[in-house]
Short mmCIF file of C-alpha atoms in Angstrom, two decimals:
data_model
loop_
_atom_site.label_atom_id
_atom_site.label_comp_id
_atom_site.label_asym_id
_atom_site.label_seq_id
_atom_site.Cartn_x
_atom_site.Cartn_y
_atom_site.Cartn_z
CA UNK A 1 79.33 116.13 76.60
CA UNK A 2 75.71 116.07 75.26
CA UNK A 3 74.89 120.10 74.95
CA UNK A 4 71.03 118.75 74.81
CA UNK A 5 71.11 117.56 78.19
CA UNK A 6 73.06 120.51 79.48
CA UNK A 7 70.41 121.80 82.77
CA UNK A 8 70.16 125.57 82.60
CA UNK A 9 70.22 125.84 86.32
CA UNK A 10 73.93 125.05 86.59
CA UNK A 11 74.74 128.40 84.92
CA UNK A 12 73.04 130.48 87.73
CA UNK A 13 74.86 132.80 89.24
CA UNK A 14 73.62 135.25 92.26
CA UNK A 15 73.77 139.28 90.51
CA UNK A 16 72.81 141.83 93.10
CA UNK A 17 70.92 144.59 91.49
CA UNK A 18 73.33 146.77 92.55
CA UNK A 19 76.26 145.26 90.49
CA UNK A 20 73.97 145.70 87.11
CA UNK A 21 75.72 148.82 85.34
CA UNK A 22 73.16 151.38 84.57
CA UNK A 23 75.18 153.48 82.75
CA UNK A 24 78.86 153.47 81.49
CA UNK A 25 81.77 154.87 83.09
CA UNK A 26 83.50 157.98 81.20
CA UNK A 27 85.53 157.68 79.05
CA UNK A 28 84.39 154.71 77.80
CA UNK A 29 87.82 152.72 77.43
CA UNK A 30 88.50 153.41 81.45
CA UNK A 31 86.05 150.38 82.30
CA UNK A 32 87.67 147.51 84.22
CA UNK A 33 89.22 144.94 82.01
CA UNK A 34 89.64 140.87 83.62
CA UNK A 35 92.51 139.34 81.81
CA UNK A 36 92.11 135.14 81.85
CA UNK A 37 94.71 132.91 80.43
CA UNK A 38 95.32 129.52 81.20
CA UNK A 39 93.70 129.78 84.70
CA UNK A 40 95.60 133.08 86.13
CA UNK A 41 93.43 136.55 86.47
CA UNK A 42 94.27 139.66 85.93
CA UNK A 43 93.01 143.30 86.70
CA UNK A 44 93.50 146.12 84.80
CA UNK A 45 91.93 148.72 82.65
CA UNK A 46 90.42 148.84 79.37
CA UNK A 47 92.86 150.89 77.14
CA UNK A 48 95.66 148.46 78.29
CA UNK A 49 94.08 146.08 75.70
CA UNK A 50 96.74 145.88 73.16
CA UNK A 51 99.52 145.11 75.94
CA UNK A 52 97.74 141.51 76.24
CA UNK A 53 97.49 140.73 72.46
CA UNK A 54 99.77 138.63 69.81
CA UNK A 55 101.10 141.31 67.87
CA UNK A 56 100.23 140.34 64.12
CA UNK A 57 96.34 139.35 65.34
CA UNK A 58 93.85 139.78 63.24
CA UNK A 59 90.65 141.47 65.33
CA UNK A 60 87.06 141.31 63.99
CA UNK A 61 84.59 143.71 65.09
CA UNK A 62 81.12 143.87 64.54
CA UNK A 63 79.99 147.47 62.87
CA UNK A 64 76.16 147.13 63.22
CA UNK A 65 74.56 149.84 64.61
CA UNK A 66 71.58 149.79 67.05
CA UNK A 67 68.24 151.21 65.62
CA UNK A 68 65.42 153.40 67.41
CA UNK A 69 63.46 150.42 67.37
CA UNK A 70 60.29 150.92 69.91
CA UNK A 71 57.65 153.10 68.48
CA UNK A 72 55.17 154.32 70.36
CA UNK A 73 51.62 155.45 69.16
CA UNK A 74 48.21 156.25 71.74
CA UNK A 75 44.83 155.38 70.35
CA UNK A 76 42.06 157.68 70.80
CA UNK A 77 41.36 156.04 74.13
CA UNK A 78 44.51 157.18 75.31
CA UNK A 79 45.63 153.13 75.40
CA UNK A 80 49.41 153.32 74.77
CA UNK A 81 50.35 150.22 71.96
CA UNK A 82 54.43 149.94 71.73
CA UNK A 83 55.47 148.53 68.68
CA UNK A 84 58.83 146.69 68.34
CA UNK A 85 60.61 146.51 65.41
CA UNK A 86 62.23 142.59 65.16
CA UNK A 87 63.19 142.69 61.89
CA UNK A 88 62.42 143.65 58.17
CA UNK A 89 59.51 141.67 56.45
CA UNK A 90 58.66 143.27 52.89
CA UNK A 91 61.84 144.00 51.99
CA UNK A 92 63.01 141.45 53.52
CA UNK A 93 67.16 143.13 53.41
CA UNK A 94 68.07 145.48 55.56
CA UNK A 95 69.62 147.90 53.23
CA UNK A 96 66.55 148.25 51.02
CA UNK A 97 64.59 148.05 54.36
CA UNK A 98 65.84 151.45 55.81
CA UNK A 99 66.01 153.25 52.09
CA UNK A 100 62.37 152.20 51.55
CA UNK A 101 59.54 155.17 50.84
CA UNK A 102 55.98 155.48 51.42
CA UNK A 103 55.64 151.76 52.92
CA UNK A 104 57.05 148.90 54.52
CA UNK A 105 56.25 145.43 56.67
CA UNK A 106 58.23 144.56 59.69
CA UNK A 107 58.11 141.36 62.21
CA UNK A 108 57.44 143.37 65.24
CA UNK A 109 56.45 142.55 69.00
CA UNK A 110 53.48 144.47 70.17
CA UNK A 111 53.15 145.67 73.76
CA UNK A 112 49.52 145.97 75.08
CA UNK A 113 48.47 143.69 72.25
CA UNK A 114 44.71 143.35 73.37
CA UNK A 115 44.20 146.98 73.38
CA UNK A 116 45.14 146.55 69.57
CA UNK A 117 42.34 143.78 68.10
CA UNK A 118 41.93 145.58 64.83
CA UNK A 119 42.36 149.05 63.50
CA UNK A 120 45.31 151.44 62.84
CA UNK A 121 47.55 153.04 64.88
CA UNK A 122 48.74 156.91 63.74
CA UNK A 123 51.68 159.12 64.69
CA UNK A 124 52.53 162.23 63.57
CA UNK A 125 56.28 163.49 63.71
CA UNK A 126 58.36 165.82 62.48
CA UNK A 127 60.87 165.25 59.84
CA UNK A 128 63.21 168.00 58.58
CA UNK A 129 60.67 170.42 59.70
CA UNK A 130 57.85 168.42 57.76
CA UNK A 131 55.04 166.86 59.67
CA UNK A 132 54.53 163.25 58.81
CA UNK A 133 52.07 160.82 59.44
CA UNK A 134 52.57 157.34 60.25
CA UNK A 135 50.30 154.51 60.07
CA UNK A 136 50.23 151.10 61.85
CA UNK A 137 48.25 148.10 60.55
CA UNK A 138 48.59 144.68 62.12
CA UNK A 139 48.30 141.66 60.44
CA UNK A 140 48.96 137.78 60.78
CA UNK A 141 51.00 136.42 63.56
CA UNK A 142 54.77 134.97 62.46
CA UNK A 143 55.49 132.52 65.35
CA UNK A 144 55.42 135.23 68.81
CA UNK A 145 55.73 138.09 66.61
CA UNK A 146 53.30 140.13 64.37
CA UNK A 147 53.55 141.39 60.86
CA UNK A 148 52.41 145.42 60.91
CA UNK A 149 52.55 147.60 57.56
CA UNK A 150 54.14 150.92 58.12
CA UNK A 151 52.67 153.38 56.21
CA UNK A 152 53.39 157.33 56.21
CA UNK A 153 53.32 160.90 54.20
CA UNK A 154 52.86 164.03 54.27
CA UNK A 155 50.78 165.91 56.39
CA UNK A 156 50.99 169.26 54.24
CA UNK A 157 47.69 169.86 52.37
CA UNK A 158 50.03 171.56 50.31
CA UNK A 159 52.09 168.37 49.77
CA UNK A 160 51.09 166.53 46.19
CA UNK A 161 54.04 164.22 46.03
CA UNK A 162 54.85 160.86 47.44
CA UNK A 163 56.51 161.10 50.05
CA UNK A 164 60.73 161.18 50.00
CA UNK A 165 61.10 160.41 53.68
CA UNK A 166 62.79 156.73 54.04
CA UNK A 167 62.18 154.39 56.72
CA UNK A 168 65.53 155.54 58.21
CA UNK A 169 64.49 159.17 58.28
CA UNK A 170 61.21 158.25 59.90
CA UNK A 171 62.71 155.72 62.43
CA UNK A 172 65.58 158.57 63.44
CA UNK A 173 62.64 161.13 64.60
CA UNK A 174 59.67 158.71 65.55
CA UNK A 175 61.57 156.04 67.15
CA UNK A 176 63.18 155.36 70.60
CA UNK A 177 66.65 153.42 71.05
CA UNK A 178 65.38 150.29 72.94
CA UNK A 179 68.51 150.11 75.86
CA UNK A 180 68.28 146.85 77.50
CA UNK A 181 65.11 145.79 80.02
CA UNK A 182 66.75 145.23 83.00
CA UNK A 183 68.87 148.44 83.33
CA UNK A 184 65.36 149.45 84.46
CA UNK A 185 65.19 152.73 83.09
CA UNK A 186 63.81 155.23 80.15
CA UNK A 187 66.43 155.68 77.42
CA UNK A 188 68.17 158.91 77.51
CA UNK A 189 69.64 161.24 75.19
CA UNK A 190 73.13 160.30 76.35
CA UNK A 191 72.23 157.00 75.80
CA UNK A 192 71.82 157.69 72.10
CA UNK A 193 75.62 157.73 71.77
CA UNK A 194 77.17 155.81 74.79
CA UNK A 195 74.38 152.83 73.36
CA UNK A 196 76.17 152.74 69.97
CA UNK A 197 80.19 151.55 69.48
CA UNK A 198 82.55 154.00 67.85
CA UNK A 199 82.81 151.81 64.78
CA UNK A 200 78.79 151.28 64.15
CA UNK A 201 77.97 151.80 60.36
CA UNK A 202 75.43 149.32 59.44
CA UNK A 203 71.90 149.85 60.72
CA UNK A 204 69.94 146.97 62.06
CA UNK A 205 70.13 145.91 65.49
CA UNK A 206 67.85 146.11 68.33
CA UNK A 207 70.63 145.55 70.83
CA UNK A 208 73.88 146.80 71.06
CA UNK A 209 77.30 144.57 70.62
CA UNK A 210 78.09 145.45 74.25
CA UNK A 211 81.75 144.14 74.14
CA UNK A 212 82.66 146.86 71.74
CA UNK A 213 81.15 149.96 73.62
CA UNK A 214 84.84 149.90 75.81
CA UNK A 215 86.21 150.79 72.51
CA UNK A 216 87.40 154.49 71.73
CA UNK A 217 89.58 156.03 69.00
CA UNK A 218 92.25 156.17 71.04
CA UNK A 219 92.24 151.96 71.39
CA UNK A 220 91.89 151.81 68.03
CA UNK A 221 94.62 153.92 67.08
CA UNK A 222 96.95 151.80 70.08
CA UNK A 223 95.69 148.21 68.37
CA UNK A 224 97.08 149.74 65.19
CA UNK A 225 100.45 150.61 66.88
CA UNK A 226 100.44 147.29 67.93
CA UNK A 227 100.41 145.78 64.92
CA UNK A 228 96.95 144.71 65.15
CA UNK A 229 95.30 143.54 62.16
CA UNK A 230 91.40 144.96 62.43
CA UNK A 231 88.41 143.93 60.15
CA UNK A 232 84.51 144.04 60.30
CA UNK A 233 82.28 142.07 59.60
CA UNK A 234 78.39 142.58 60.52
CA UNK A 235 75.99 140.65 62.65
CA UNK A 236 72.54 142.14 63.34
CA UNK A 237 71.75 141.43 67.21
CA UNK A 238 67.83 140.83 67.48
CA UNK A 239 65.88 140.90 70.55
CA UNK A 240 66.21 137.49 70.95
CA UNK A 241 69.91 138.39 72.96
CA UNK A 242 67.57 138.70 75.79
CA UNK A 243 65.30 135.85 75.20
CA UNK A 244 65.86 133.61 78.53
CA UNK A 245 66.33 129.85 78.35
CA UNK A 246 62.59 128.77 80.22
CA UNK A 247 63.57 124.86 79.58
CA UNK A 248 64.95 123.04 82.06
CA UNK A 249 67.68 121.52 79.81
CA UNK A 250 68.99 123.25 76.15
CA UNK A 251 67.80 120.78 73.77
CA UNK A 252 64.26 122.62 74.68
CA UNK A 253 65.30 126.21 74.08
CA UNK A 254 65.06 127.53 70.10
CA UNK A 255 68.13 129.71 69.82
CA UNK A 256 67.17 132.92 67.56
CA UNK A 257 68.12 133.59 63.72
CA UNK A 258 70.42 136.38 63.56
CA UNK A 259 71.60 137.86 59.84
CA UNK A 260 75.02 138.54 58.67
CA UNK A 261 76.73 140.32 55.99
CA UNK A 262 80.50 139.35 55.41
CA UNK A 263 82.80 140.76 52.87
CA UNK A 264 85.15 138.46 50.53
CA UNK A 265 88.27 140.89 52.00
CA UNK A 266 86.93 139.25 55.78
CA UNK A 267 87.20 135.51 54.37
CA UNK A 268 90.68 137.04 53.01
CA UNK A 269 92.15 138.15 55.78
CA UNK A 270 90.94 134.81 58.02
CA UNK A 271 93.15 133.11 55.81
CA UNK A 272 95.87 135.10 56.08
CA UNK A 273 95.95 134.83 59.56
CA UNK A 274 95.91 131.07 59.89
CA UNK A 275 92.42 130.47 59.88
CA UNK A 276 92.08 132.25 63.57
CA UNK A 277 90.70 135.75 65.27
CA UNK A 278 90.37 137.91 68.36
CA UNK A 279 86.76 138.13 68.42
CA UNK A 280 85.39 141.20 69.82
CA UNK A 281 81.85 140.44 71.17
CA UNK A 282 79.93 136.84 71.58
CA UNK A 283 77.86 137.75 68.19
CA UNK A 284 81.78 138.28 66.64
CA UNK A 285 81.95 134.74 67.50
CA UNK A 286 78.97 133.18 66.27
CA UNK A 287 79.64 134.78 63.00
CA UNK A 288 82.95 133.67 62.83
CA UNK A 289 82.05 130.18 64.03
CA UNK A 290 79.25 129.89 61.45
CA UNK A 291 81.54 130.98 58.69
CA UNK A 292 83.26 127.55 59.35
CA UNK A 293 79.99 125.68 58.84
CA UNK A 294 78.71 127.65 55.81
CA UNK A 295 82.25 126.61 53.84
CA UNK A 296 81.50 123.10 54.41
CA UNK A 297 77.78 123.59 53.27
CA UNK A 298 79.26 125.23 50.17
CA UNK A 299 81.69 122.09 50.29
CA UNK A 300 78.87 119.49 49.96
CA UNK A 301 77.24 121.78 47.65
CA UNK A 302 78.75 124.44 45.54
CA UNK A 303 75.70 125.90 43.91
CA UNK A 304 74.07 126.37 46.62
CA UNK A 305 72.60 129.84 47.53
CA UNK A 306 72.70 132.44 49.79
CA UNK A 307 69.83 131.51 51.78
CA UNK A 308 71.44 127.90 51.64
CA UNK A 309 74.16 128.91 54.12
CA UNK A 310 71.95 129.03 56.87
CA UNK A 311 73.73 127.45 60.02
CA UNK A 312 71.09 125.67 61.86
CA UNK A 313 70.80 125.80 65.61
CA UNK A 314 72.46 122.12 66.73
CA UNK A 315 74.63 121.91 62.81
CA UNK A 316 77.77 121.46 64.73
CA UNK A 317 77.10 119.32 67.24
CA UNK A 318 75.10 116.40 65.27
CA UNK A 319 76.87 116.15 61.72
CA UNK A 320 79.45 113.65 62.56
CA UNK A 321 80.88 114.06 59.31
CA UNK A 322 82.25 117.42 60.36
CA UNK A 323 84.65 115.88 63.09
CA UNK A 324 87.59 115.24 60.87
CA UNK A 325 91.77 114.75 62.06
CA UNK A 326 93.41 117.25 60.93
CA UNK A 327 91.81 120.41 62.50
CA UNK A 328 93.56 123.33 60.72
CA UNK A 329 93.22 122.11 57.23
CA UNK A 330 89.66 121.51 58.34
CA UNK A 331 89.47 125.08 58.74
CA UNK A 332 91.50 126.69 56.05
CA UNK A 333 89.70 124.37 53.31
CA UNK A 334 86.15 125.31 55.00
CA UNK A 335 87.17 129.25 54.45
CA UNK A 336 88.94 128.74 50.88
CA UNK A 337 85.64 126.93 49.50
CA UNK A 338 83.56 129.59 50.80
CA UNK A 339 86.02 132.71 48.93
CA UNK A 340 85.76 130.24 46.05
CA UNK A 341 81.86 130.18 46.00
CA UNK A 342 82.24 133.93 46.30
CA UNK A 343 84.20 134.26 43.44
CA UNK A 344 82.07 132.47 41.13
CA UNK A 345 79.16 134.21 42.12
CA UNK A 346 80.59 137.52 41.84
CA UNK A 347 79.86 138.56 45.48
CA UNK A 348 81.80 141.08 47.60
CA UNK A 349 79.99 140.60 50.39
CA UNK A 350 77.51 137.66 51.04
CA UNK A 351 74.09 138.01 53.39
CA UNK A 352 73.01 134.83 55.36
CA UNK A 353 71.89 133.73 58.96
CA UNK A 354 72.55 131.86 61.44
CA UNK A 355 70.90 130.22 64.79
CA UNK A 356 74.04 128.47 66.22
CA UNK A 357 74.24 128.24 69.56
CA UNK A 358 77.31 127.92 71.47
CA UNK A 359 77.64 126.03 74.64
CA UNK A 360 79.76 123.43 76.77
CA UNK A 361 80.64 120.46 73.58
CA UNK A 362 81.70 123.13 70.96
CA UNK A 363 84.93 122.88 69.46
CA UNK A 364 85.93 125.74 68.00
CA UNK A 365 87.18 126.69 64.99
CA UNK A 366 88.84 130.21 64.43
CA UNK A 367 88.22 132.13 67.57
CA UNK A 368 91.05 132.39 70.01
CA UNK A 369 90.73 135.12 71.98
CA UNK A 370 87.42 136.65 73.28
CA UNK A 371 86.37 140.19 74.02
CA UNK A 372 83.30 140.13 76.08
CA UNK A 373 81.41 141.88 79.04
CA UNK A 374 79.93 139.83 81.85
CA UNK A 375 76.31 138.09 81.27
CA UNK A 376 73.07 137.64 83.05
CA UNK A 377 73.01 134.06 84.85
CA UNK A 378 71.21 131.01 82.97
CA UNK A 379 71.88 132.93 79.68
CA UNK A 380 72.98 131.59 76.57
CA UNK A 381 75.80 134.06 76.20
CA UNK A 382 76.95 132.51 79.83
CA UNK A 383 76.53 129.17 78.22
CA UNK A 384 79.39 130.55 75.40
CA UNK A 385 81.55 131.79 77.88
CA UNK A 386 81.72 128.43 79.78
CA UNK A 387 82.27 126.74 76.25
CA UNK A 388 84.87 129.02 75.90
CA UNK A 389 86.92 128.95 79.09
CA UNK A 390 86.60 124.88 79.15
CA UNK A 391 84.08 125.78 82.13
CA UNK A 392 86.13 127.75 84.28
CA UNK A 393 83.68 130.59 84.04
CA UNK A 394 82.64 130.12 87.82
CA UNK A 395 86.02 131.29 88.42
CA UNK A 396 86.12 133.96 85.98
CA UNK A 397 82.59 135.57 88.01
CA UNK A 398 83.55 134.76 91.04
CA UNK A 399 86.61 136.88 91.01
CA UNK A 400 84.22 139.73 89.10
CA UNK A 401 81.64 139.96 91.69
CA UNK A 402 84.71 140.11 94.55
CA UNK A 403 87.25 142.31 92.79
CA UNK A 404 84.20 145.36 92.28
CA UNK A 405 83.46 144.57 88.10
CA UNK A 406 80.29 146.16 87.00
CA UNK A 407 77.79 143.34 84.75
CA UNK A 408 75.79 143.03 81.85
CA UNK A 409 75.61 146.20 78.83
CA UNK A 410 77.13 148.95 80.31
CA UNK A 411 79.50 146.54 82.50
CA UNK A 412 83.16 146.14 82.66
CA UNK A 413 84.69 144.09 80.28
CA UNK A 414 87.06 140.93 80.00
CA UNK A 415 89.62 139.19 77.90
CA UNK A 416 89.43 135.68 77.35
CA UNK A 417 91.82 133.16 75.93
CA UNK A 418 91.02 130.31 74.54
CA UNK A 419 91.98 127.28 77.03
#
């Protein structure tokens, strides 16, 4: 199959409003769960994960967490400018990002733009019982997005100092958690924790990993009696997730860039287990399915650097040099040449990115199994699905939409396997 000539419109799918979840059932882990394997369906709930799972699996979650990424700031006008934060400019990695103080640029997209021609934007908020001022500044455009300084102190006349607020502090009072457009709604305070999985730890996404929100301690604690092997690896989701495919065919949609952090004791454990993974979430997947093409960039090139194992959006499907015979060493050589690279550069965890997009023509590598919730039609997550279930995902949706499943963020969930 040429993915290129794939036409979006054959992944539409009719969604009545009323089937988009607007919030999440409680608990959490009582959602619906859709169990396919090898063309039979079955209903169940949630928490009865483990029962359908090789004991001995190894399961990869992804432990970003979502960030209050919409600021909002009034000129004197009263014109209201939303700014939203895309991802970190000057520094460019998130970990220095969110300890920054004083100042920092972010890639942001700007709501009311032409109320905004010059100038800068203020807030003041409070943080720990200190009133701070922020300041906006807009500069050149980046592609769709803008680059705007973020600059803040202060407001005590009493208050010499720099300031010791980080960005983090100042995002955690000034900003608002940016739950997904078509749930239609203003955040909420409850959505500041039903919005975020049980497992988040690394700041950095604008969008939740949606598979994972099913998940609770109790889960957790039953994957472990199991004999479920769990690991994490991270995958920042930008607001690209939402980005809709406007071509009529995919070789004219630009998939996003999405960055990833992944420790040596991940590559470790892939090899351990044979090369292959439950993957909790699509962006589990794409991480785990880029890993595969980074070891054979580090393959053709081992001094290459981190920036070098960037997977590029149609890698897989044009390099004919990738489609060798023998599959699993394929695989396991891919994954020891990146821990290798690792080695020698003295890295316990490596940051890249990746733009791969999955669709109908991938073969893949390490995932097996799929956690996911259902997706919005002519979507590129859709696309992965069908990829995934050897196009049987008519099937899959068709059974959701009869049997009473709830879609999209705060949706049910299913379990796929691969076919």
């Amino acid at each position: 199959m040429d993915t290129k000539n794939i036409s979006i419109s054959d992944y539409n799918y009719e969604l009545p409003d009323e089937r988009i979840a607007k919030f999440p059932v409680t608990p959490r882990d009582h959602s619906q769960l859709l169990v396919y394997d090898k063309g039979q369906i079955t209903d169940d709930h949630f928490f009865n994960l483990p029962q359908y799972l090789p004991k001995g699996a190894l399961m990869v979650f992804n432990n970003t967490k979502v960030i209050r990424a919409r600021l909002h700031f009034h000129k004197d006008t009263g014109a209201h400018i939303e700014v939203f934060l895309l991802e970190p400019y000057a520094p460019a990695e998130y970990e220095q990002m969110f300890l920054t103080r004083g100042s920092c640029q972010w890639l942001c997209l700007v709501g009311n733009l032409k109320k905004w021609k010059e100038g800068t934007l203020t807030l003041t908020v409070n943080v720990n019982h200190d009133p701070i001022t922020v300041r906006a500044t807009r500069g050149a455009m980046v592609g769709t997005s803008h680059i705007v300084t973020f600059e803040w102190d202060s407001c005590s006349t009493t208050d010499t100092h720099p300031s010791t607020i980080t960005f983090a502090e100042l995002l955690e009072a000034a900003g608002q958690l940016p739950i997904p457009p078509y749930l239609n709604r203003e955040t909420q305070q409850s959505d500041l924790t039903t919005y975020q999985t049980v497992y988040s730890k690394i700041k950095g996404s604008v969008a939740a990993p949606t598979a994972g929100l099913h998940f609770t301690p109790e889960v957790l604690a039953a994957l472990d009696a199991h004999g479920i092997d769990r690991e994490e690896l991270t995958l920042h989701v930008g607001a690209g997730t939402f980005k809709p495919v406007k071509s009529d065919t995919m070789g004219g949609h630009v998939m996003h860039s999405e960055h990833v952090c992944v420790r040596r004791q991940t590559i470790v454990k892939l090899l351990q287990h044979d090369c292959q993974a439950i993957a909790v979430g699509t962006t589990s997947v794409r991480t785990l399915e880029s890993l595969y093409y980074m070891g054979l960039k580090v393959l053709a090139n081992p001094d290459l650097t981190e920036e070098q194992l960037h997977v590029e959006q149609w890698e897989p499907y044009e390099n004919e040099e990738l489609k060798m015979k023998n599959e699993e060493l394929k695989v396991r050589s891919s994954l020891t040449a990146l821990l290798s690279w690792m080695d020698r550069n003295g890295l316990e965890a490596f940051h890249a990115s990746t733009q791969i997009i999955i669709a109908p023509g991938y073969d893949f590598h390490i995932v097996k199994y799929l956690v996911t919730n259902f997706h919005q039609p002519q979507s590129t997550l859709l696309l992965l699905v069908s990829a995934f279930t050897k196009g049987q995902w008519r099937d899959i949706y068709r059974h959701a939409l009869d049997h009473g499943y709830r879609f999209l963020s705060y949706g049910d969930s299913s379990l796929l396997k691969m076919q």
